[in-house]
Tab-separated table of C-alpha atoms and ligand atoms in Angstrom:
chain	number	residue	atom	x	y	z
A	1	MET	CA	76.740	100.626	124.035
A	2	SER	CA	75.858	104.261	123.923
A	3	PHE	CA	73.927	105.532	120.963
A	4	ILE	CA	75.555	108.938	120.632
A	5	GLU	CA	78.972	109.622	122.057
A	6	PHE	CA	80.775	112.946	122.360
A	7	LYS	CA	84.437	112.391	123.133
A	8	ASN	CA	86.688	115.311	124.101
A	9	ILE	CA	84.815	117.645	121.775
A	10	GLU	CA	86.303	121.089	121.244
A	11	LYS	CA	85.168	124.048	119.210
A	12	GLU	CA	87.214	127.092	118.425
A	13	TYR	CA	85.698	129.500	115.912
A	14	LYS	CA	88.077	131.373	113.663
A	15	ASN	CA	89.135	134.705	115.204
A	16	ALA	CA	87.463	133.841	118.529
A	17	LYS	CA	89.273	134.844	121.737
A	18	ARG	CA	88.522	131.614	123.529
A	19	LYS	CA	87.141	128.167	122.848
A	20	SER	CA	83.354	128.029	122.581
A	21	VAL	CA	83.274	124.387	123.742
A	22	THR	CA	85.999	122.725	125.827
A	23	ASP	CA	86.473	118.988	126.408
A	24	PHE	CA	82.796	118.087	126.054
A	25	ASN	CA	82.128	114.431	126.934
A	26	LEU	CA	78.719	112.819	126.926
A	27	ASP	CA	77.156	109.406	126.369
A	28	ILE	CA	73.575	109.320	125.209
A	29	LYS	CA	71.468	106.172	125.236
A	30	GLU	CA	68.652	105.523	122.815
A	31	LYS	CA	65.308	107.105	123.768
A	32	GLU	CA	66.758	109.513	126.293
A	33	PHE	CA	65.534	113.100	126.395
A	34	ILE	CA	68.724	115.080	126.816
A	35	VAL	CA	68.627	118.797	127.610
A	36	PHE	CA	71.580	121.160	127.217
A	37	VAL	CA	70.957	124.089	129.553
A	38	GLY	CA	72.968	127.138	130.531
A	39	PRO	CA	73.086	130.900	130.080
A	40	SER	CA	73.234	132.486	126.646
A	41	GLY	CA	76.634	132.028	124.973
A	42	CYS	CA	77.679	128.939	126.955
A	43	GLY	CA	78.035	126.758	123.838
A	44	LYS	CA	74.731	124.865	123.682
A	45	SER	CA	73.868	125.625	120.052
A	46	THR	CA	77.454	125.117	118.941
A	47	THR	CA	77.503	121.624	120.482
A	48	LEU	CA	74.164	120.714	118.923
A	49	ARG	CA	75.226	122.023	115.526
A	50	MET	CA	78.428	119.972	115.633
A	51	LEU	CA	76.311	116.869	116.213
A	52	ALA	CA	73.943	117.803	113.394
A	53	GLY	CA	76.820	118.398	111.001
A	54	PHE	CA	76.284	122.133	110.509
A	55	GLU	CA	79.464	123.155	112.269
A	56	GLU	CA	82.958	121.795	111.912
A	57	ILE	CA	84.429	119.992	114.932
A	58	SER	CA	87.787	121.448	116.070
A	59	GLY	CA	88.813	118.454	118.176
A	60	GLY	CA	87.536	115.112	119.483
A	61	THR	CA	85.020	112.721	117.949
A	62	ILE	CA	81.275	112.374	117.756
A	63	SER	CA	79.884	108.886	117.124
A	64	ILE	CA	76.371	107.799	116.280
A	65	ASP	CA	75.571	104.090	116.529
A	66	GLY	CA	79.262	103.309	116.955
A	67	GLN	CA	80.345	105.191	113.832
A	68	VAL	CA	82.404	108.359	113.938
A	69	VAL	CA	80.449	111.026	112.046
A	70	ASN	CA	82.935	113.933	112.147
A	71	ASN	CA	83.293	113.905	108.386
A	72	LYS	CA	79.799	112.797	107.465
A	73	GLU	CA	77.470	115.265	105.854
A	74	ALA	CA	74.497	116.507	107.829
A	75	LYS	CA	71.972	114.625	105.729
A	76	GLU	CA	73.778	111.317	106.208
A	77	ARG	CA	73.543	111.455	109.988
A	78	GLY	CA	69.890	110.472	110.431
A	79	ILE	CA	69.151	113.579	112.446
A	80	ALA	CA	66.154	115.915	112.289
A	81	MET	CA	66.685	119.455	113.484
A	82	VAL	CA	63.940	121.848	114.534
A	83	PHE	CA	65.328	125.350	114.366
A	84	GLN	CA	64.761	128.261	116.704
A	85	ASN	CA	63.033	130.212	113.889
A	86	TYR	CA	61.053	127.281	112.430
A	87	ALA	CA	62.162	128.121	108.847
A	88	LEU	CA	58.817	127.230	107.264
A	89	TYR	CA	58.212	127.926	103.590
A	90	PRO	CA	55.810	130.891	103.569
A	91	HIS	CA	54.209	130.089	100.213
A	92	MET	CA	53.423	126.473	101.119
A	93	THR	CA	50.455	125.133	103.075
A	94	VAL	CA	50.893	123.221	106.324
A	95	GLU	CA	50.554	119.970	104.414
A	96	LYS	CA	53.136	120.947	101.814
A	97	ASN	CA	55.547	122.183	104.455
A	98	ILE	CA	55.302	118.888	106.305
A	99	SER	CA	55.683	116.737	103.188
A	100	PHE	CA	58.394	118.797	101.491
A	101	GLY	CA	61.316	116.745	102.799
A	102	LEU	CA	59.635	113.472	101.847
A	103	ARG	CA	58.937	114.663	98.304
A	104	ASN	CA	62.538	115.746	98.038
A	105	ILE	CA	63.720	112.194	98.657
A	106	LYS	CA	61.119	110.881	96.185
A	107	THR	CA	58.870	109.091	98.656
A	108	PRO	CA	55.832	107.487	96.919
A	109	GLU	CA	52.719	109.733	97.105
A	110	GLY	CA	50.648	107.110	98.958
A	111	GLU	CA	53.219	106.881	101.715
A	112	ILE	CA	53.527	110.668	101.927
A	113	LYS	CA	49.781	110.969	102.435
A	114	LYS	CA	49.793	108.344	105.181
A	115	LYS	CA	52.626	110.052	107.024
A	116	VAL	CA	51.188	113.536	106.714
A	117	ASP	CA	47.793	112.299	107.943
A	118	TRP	CA	49.505	110.720	110.924
A	119	ALA	CA	51.586	113.838	111.700
A	120	VAL	CA	48.738	116.370	111.509
A	121	LYS	CA	46.688	114.120	113.749
A	122	ILE	CA	49.394	113.740	116.409
A	123	LEU	CA	50.063	117.462	116.306
A	124	GLY	CA	46.439	118.596	116.313
A	125	LEU	CA	46.804	120.367	112.976
A	126	GLU	CA	44.036	118.573	111.069
A	127	GLU	CA	41.885	121.642	110.562
A	128	TYR	CA	44.826	123.808	109.497
A	129	ARG	CA	46.355	121.561	106.864
A	130	HIS	CA	45.477	123.865	103.975
A	131	ARG	CA	46.554	127.101	105.657
A	132	LYS	CA	49.787	128.974	105.014
A	133	PRO	CA	52.197	129.844	107.836
A	134	LYS	CA	51.205	133.525	107.944
A	135	ASN	CA	47.696	132.489	108.966
A	136	LEU	CA	48.883	130.366	111.881
A	137	SER	CA	49.703	131.248	115.480
A	138	GLY	CA	53.239	130.884	116.817
A	139	GLY	CA	52.336	127.607	118.502
A	140	GLN	CA	50.801	126.182	115.341
A	141	ARG	CA	53.862	127.142	113.280
A	142	GLN	CA	55.965	125.434	115.889
A	143	ARG	CA	53.953	122.271	115.443
A	144	VAL	CA	54.329	122.398	111.671
A	145	ALA	CA	58.089	122.576	112.137
A	146	LEU	CA	57.877	119.525	114.389
A	147	GLY	CA	55.670	117.774	111.843
A	148	ARG	CA	58.269	118.243	109.161
A	149	ALA	CA	60.801	116.527	111.389
A	150	ILE	CA	58.674	113.619	112.615
A	151	VAL	CA	57.510	112.395	109.188
A	152	ARG	CA	61.078	111.683	108.199
A	153	ASN	CA	61.605	108.854	110.701
A	154	GLN	CA	64.901	110.196	111.887
A	155	LYS	CA	66.825	108.522	114.692
A	156	VAL	CA	67.342	111.706	116.682
A	157	PHE	CA	65.459	114.973	117.088
A	158	LEU	CA	67.437	118.080	117.813
A	159	MET	CA	65.640	121.171	119.037
A	160	ASP	CA	67.308	124.492	119.633
A	161	GLU	CA	65.236	126.758	121.905
A	162	PRO	CA	62.060	125.778	120.049
A	163	LEU	CA	59.804	127.663	122.460
A	164	SER	CA	61.740	130.883	122.901
A	165	ASN	CA	59.553	132.928	120.547
A	166	LEU	CA	56.308	132.053	122.303
A	167	ASP	CA	54.495	133.905	125.068
A	168	ALA	CA	54.573	132.382	128.553
A	169	LYS	CA	51.189	130.663	128.416
A	170	LEU	CA	51.771	129.057	125.042
A	171	ARG	CA	55.259	128.058	126.111
A	172	ASN	CA	53.807	126.024	128.978
A	173	LYS	CA	51.329	124.366	126.661
A	174	MET	CA	53.933	123.535	124.023
A	175	ARG	CA	56.298	122.237	126.672
A	176	ALA	CA	53.639	119.723	127.672
A	177	GLU	CA	53.060	118.873	123.998
A	178	ILE	CA	56.738	118.210	123.400
A	179	HIS	CA	56.775	115.902	126.393
A	180	HIS	CA	53.725	114.113	124.998
A	181	LEU	CA	55.329	113.859	121.558
A	182	TYR	CA	58.447	112.347	123.100
A	183	GLN	CA	56.364	109.712	124.834
A	184	MET	CA	54.528	108.858	121.619
A	185	LEU	CA	57.495	108.799	119.267
A	186	LYS	CA	59.743	106.938	121.694
A	187	THR	CA	62.860	108.264	120.054
A	188	THR	CA	65.945	110.189	121.150
A	189	PHE	CA	65.613	113.933	121.734
A	190	ILE	CA	68.315	116.498	122.330
A	191	TYR	CA	66.913	119.824	123.367
A	192	VAL	CA	68.635	123.155	123.947
A	193	THR	CA	67.277	125.815	126.277
A	194	HIS	CA	68.457	128.577	128.601
A	195	ASP	CA	65.341	128.020	130.727
A	196	GLN	CA	65.867	125.843	133.775
A	197	THR	CA	62.153	125.075	134.097
A	198	GLU	CA	62.069	123.609	130.592
A	199	ALA	CA	65.209	121.644	131.364
A	200	MET	CA	63.856	120.282	134.638
A	201	THR	CA	60.448	119.311	133.268
A	202	LEU	CA	61.548	117.759	129.960
A	203	GLY	CA	64.951	116.190	130.450
A	204	THR	CA	65.537	112.610	131.508
A	205	LYS	CA	69.162	113.725	131.664
A	206	ILE	CA	70.290	117.344	131.877
A	207	VAL	CA	73.654	118.756	130.854
A	208	VAL	CA	74.384	122.051	132.621
A	209	MET	CA	76.942	124.178	130.757
A	210	LYS	CA	78.836	127.369	131.500
A	211	ASP	CA	81.474	129.076	129.327
A	212	GLY	CA	81.729	126.062	127.038
A	213	ILE	CA	82.380	123.660	129.916
A	214	VAL	CA	80.039	120.975	131.254
A	215	GLN	CA	79.296	121.616	134.929
A	216	GLN	CA	77.166	118.563	135.696
A	217	VAL	CA	75.237	115.821	133.918
A	218	ALA	CA	72.365	114.432	135.973
A	219	SER	CA	68.624	113.959	136.344
A	220	ALA	CA	66.507	116.923	137.408
A	221	GLU	CA	66.162	115.525	140.893
A	222	GLU	CA	69.894	114.955	141.308
A	223	LEU	CA	70.699	118.483	140.091
A	224	TYR	CA	68.256	119.886	142.600
A	225	ARG	CA	69.317	117.733	145.541
A	226	ASN	CA	72.984	117.369	144.849
A	227	PRO	CA	74.371	120.216	142.718
A	228	ALA	CA	78.049	119.804	141.810
A	229	ASN	CA	78.956	123.430	142.444
A	230	VAL	CA	77.649	126.899	143.268
A	231	PHE	CA	76.856	127.639	139.625
A	232	VAL	CA	74.578	124.621	139.209
A	233	ALA	CA	73.075	125.188	142.656
A	234	GLN	CA	72.038	128.710	141.751
A	235	PHE	CA	71.091	128.018	138.132
A	236	ILE	CA	68.574	125.319	139.041
A	237	GLY	CA	65.597	126.384	141.143
A	238	SER	CA	63.644	129.609	141.413
A	239	PRO	CA	64.037	131.820	143.404
A	240	GLN	CA	67.678	130.833	143.352
A	241	MET	CA	69.504	129.118	146.197
A	242	ASN	CA	70.700	131.483	148.948
A	243	LEU	CA	74.427	131.567	149.584
A	244	LEU	CA	75.720	132.517	153.027
A	245	HIS	CA	79.100	132.604	154.712
A	246	GLY	CA	79.721	129.992	157.375
A	247	LYS	CA	82.492	128.318	159.348
A	248	ILE	CA	82.917	124.684	160.401
A	249	PHE	CA	83.777	123.788	164.032
A	250	TYR	CA	84.491	120.708	166.116
A	251	ARG	CA	84.138	121.198	169.865
A	252	ASP	CA	83.216	118.934	172.770
A	253	LYS	CA	83.041	116.025	170.334
A	254	LYS	CA	80.427	117.820	168.269
A	255	TYR	CA	80.579	119.026	164.711
A	256	PHE	CA	78.730	122.231	163.940
A	257	LEU	CA	78.481	125.109	161.540
A	258	MET	CA	78.184	128.787	162.487
A	259	VAL	CA	76.351	131.232	160.231
A	260	HIS	CA	76.641	134.627	161.942
A	261	ASP	CA	75.674	133.665	165.517
A	262	HIS	CA	73.397	130.817	164.470
A	263	ARG	CA	74.670	127.364	165.302
A	264	ILE	CA	73.700	124.412	163.122
A	265	ASP	CA	74.655	121.039	164.544
A	266	LEU	CA	75.890	118.628	161.918
A	267	PRO	CA	75.237	114.889	161.950
A	268	LYS	CA	78.328	112.893	162.898
A	269	GLU	CA	78.882	111.353	159.478
A	270	LYS	CA	78.772	114.740	157.764
A	271	GLY	CA	81.152	116.163	160.361
A	272	GLU	CA	83.587	113.282	159.914
A	273	LYS	CA	83.558	113.726	156.178
A	274	LEU	CA	84.330	117.432	156.634
A	275	GLU	CA	87.154	116.548	159.017
A	276	GLN	CA	88.623	114.048	156.549
A	277	LYS	CA	88.592	116.729	153.908
A	278	ASP	CA	90.272	119.162	156.309
A	279	TYR	CA	87.471	121.682	156.649
A	280	ILE	CA	87.442	122.023	160.470
A	281	GLY	CA	88.023	125.689	161.341
A	282	LYS	CA	87.545	126.717	157.730
A	283	LYS	CA	85.160	129.105	156.064
A	284	VAL	CA	82.658	127.668	153.604
A	285	PHE	CA	79.714	128.792	151.507
A	286	VAL	CA	76.436	127.584	152.912
A	287	GLY	CA	73.696	127.114	150.328
A	288	VAL	CA	70.058	126.867	151.278
A	289	ARG	CA	67.045	126.843	148.984
A	290	PRO	CA	64.317	129.426	149.681
A	291	GLU	CA	61.791	126.617	150.144
A	292	ASP	CA	64.000	124.929	152.755
A	293	VAL	CA	64.277	127.861	155.170
A	294	GLU	CA	62.005	127.808	158.201
A	295	VAL	CA	60.817	131.208	159.447
A	296	LEU	CA	60.024	131.538	163.155
A	297	ASP	CA	58.100	134.413	164.663
A	298	MET	CA	60.049	136.297	167.313
A	299	SER	CA	57.321	135.463	169.825
A	300	ARG	CA	58.403	131.855	169.499
A	301	GLY	CA	61.887	133.084	170.348
A	302	GLY	CA	64.236	130.285	169.619
A	303	ASP	CA	67.873	130.468	168.725
A	304	GLY	CA	67.422	131.040	165.003
A	305	LEU	CA	69.261	133.594	162.926
A	306	LYS	CA	67.614	136.983	163.444
A	307	MET	CA	66.672	138.815	160.274
A	308	ASN	CA	64.492	141.755	159.199
A	309	ILE	CA	61.725	141.458	156.651
A	310	GLU	CA	62.655	143.724	153.810
A	311	ALA	CA	60.028	142.908	151.200
A	312	GLN	CA	57.431	140.307	150.304
A	313	GLU	CA	55.725	139.195	147.114
A	314	LEU	CA	52.405	137.369	147.230
A	315	LEU	CA	52.218	135.012	144.260
A	316	GLY	CA	48.944	133.313	145.162
A	317	ALA	CA	49.852	129.846	146.313
A	318	GLN	CA	53.087	131.069	147.862
A	319	THR	CA	54.736	134.201	149.207
A	320	ASN	CA	58.363	135.116	148.604
A	321	LEU	CA	59.897	136.846	151.608
A	322	PHE	CA	63.121	138.809	151.309
A	323	LEU	CA	65.055	139.018	154.556
A	324	LYS	CA	68.100	141.054	155.421
A	325	ARG	CA	70.694	141.322	158.127
A	326	LYS	CA	73.622	143.648	157.499
A	327	ASN	CA	75.091	142.375	154.231
A	328	THR	CA	73.271	139.068	154.305
A	329	HIS	CA	70.178	138.679	152.122
A	330	ILE	CA	67.966	135.634	152.158
A	331	ALA	CA	64.940	134.765	150.044
A	332	VAL	CA	62.374	132.481	151.629
A	333	VAL	CA	59.321	130.847	150.104
A	334	VAL	CA	56.377	130.276	152.434
A	335	LYS	CA	53.098	128.604	151.577
A	336	GLY	CA	49.992	130.722	151.053
A	337	ARG	CA	49.964	134.341	152.144
A	338	SER	CA	52.130	135.942	154.773
A	339	ASP	CA	50.793	138.645	157.054
A	340	ARG	CA	54.188	139.732	158.278
A	341	VAL	CA	54.983	143.429	158.582
A	342	ILE	CA	57.751	144.927	156.477
A	343	GLY	CA	60.620	145.955	158.716
A	344	SER	CA	59.657	143.553	161.515
A	345	GLU	CA	62.046	141.028	162.974
A	346	CYS	CA	61.908	137.291	162.508
A	347	ALA	CA	64.294	134.407	162.911
A	348	ILE	CA	65.211	131.713	160.475
A	349	CYS	CA	66.235	128.197	161.185
A	350	LEU	CA	68.560	126.243	158.907
A	351	ASP	CA	68.224	122.494	158.928
A	352	ALA	CA	71.437	120.474	158.648
A	353	ASP	CA	69.710	118.078	156.251
A	354	LYS	CA	68.746	120.845	153.886
A	355	ILE	CA	71.922	122.853	153.563
A	356	HIS	CA	74.615	122.477	150.922
A	357	LEU	CA	78.265	123.229	151.660
A	358	PHE	CA	80.643	124.618	149.027
A	359	ASP	CA	84.368	125.297	149.065
A	360	ILE	CA	84.927	129.059	148.988
A	361	ASP	CA	87.756	128.836	146.453
A	362	THR	CA	86.710	126.093	144.038
A	363	GLU	CA	82.953	126.568	144.706
A	364	LYS	CA	82.605	122.777	144.494
A	365	ASN	CA	80.077	120.890	146.599
A	366	ILE	CA	82.144	119.590	149.515
A	367	LEU	CA	79.911	116.687	150.516
A	368	LYS	CA	79.015	115.396	147.064
B	401	ADP	P1	74.410	129.309	123.271
B	401	ADP	O1	73.664	128.536	122.241
B	401	ADP	O2	74.671	128.541	124.527
B	401	ADP	O3	73.772	130.617	123.568
B	401	ADP	P2	76.491	129.436	121.243
B	401	ADP	O4	76.849	128.014	121.036
B	401	ADP	O5	75.621	130.086	120.233
B	401	ADP	O6	75.877	129.631	122.703
B	401	ADP	O7	77.820	130.282	121.351
B	401	ADP	C1	78.904	129.902	122.171
B	401	ADP	C2	80.019	130.912	121.998
B	401	ADP	O8	80.521	130.841	120.678
B	401	ADP	C3	79.602	132.362	122.197
B	401	ADP	O9	80.633	133.014	122.862
B	401	ADP	C4	79.398	132.875	120.794
B	401	ADP	O10	79.659	134.256	120.731
B	401	ADP	C5	80.451	132.090	120.028
B	401	ADP	N1	80.022	131.861	118.627
B	401	ADP	C6	78.886	131.263	118.211
B	401	ADP	N2	78.837	131.183	116.875
B	401	ADP	C7	79.965	131.778	116.411
B	401	ADP	C8	80.505	132.015	115.104
B	401	ADP	N3	79.872	131.618	114.011
B	401	ADP	N4	81.712	132.644	115.046
B	401	ADP	C9	82.371	133.028	116.156
B	401	ADP	N5	81.931	132.824	117.398
B	401	ADP	C10	80.728	132.214	117.546
B	402	MG	MG1	71.881	129.088	121.209
C-alpha cells in the first residue's frame, strides 16, 4: 500500500484565470525521497501546501497511511514543513528555536534535552547552540530550521526550495547534507525545487511539472535516458538537449533518418516501431544531448553533418562548443580543452543509439 496518495488533485485559486494544479496523481512509498521540479509557477508549492494542510484542495483526495486527510488540520497530519524562508524566531537561541515545538506540546524537559542534543549533533550545530539567528550564516540558519523539524519525529518532511537563498558553494554543501540527513533519518521526504541538479542528485523519484500538469514521474536516470516529451528532455540536463528537424525514411529495406544531408541509419527494431506508428516519410524532432554528439575534424572527412564553430567556453574539465549551420544551432560538450578555431568547419556525427525522437505536434517521445 502506498503511504501517501494524491488522487486526481486539483487546485483553483479564487479569481485565478486557470487551474494551478490539474489532475495530479502520485503514489509515494515510505522512505522515498520525492522531488517536485519544474519552472517557477508550475504548481509545486501549491501541491506541497495542499498535502501539508495549508491550502484547501479544490478537487480529488489526498491520503496518508490510508486515511483521507482533505479535512484534517495541518497539525494532525504528522508532517514537518521546512519553509523557504526558515521562519526562525529571531529572539531565541538555536537551542530554543529547535525545542520550541516540543515545549509547545508539553514534552518533558529531559526528553527535550535528549532530542536537542541529538539534533545539534547530527546537524553540526553543537558550538552554535547558544547563538541567535542573526549571528548565524545562511547555511547554519537552514540547519536550525531542519533541526526544528527533525526533533518532532514527524512521518514526512516537506521542504520548499530550502536552498534557494544560499550562494552556489553553500548550496552544494547543503545539498550533500540533506542527502546525508535523509540517509540517517530514514524517513519520507518531499522536496520542491526549480533546480534540475538538485532534483537529479536528491530524488529517488522525481515529479516533473509544467503549468500545473505532471509531465513525468521517474528516477533521475530514467528521466535522462527516456524523457517522456520535449519539455522533460530539455528541462533535465545542462546544457540542454539539442533539438533538430529530421525526417524518417524506409528505402532498400533500410530504415534511416535524415537531418539536413546527414543520414543516420536506424536499427531494424527501431525502424519497425516507427513504421508501426506510421512515421515513415514524416518529419520528427530529433533530440540529442550535447555530451552525446561526436565532433569530427574536417581532415578526417567522413559523412557527418557539416557545421561551423561559432563559440566555445572552456569550463576546465570540459569545453562547451556552439556550432551553427544556417538556422540550426547545436551545443556540444567535449572533454578537456578544445583548440578549435572559431569560424572553422567541423562535422558532427549522430549515433542512432543516442538520439531521441519526438512527434512534432504532440512533442511526445515516439519510441518510449
Ligand atoms: P511554484 O511553487 O511551482 O513556483 P506555485 O504553486 O507557487 O508555483 O503557483 C502555481 C500557480 O498558482 C502560479 O500561477 C501562481 O501565480 C498561482 N498562485 C499561487 N498562489 C496563489 C494564490 N494564493 N492566489 C492565486 N494564485 C496563486
Ligand atoms: Mg514555489
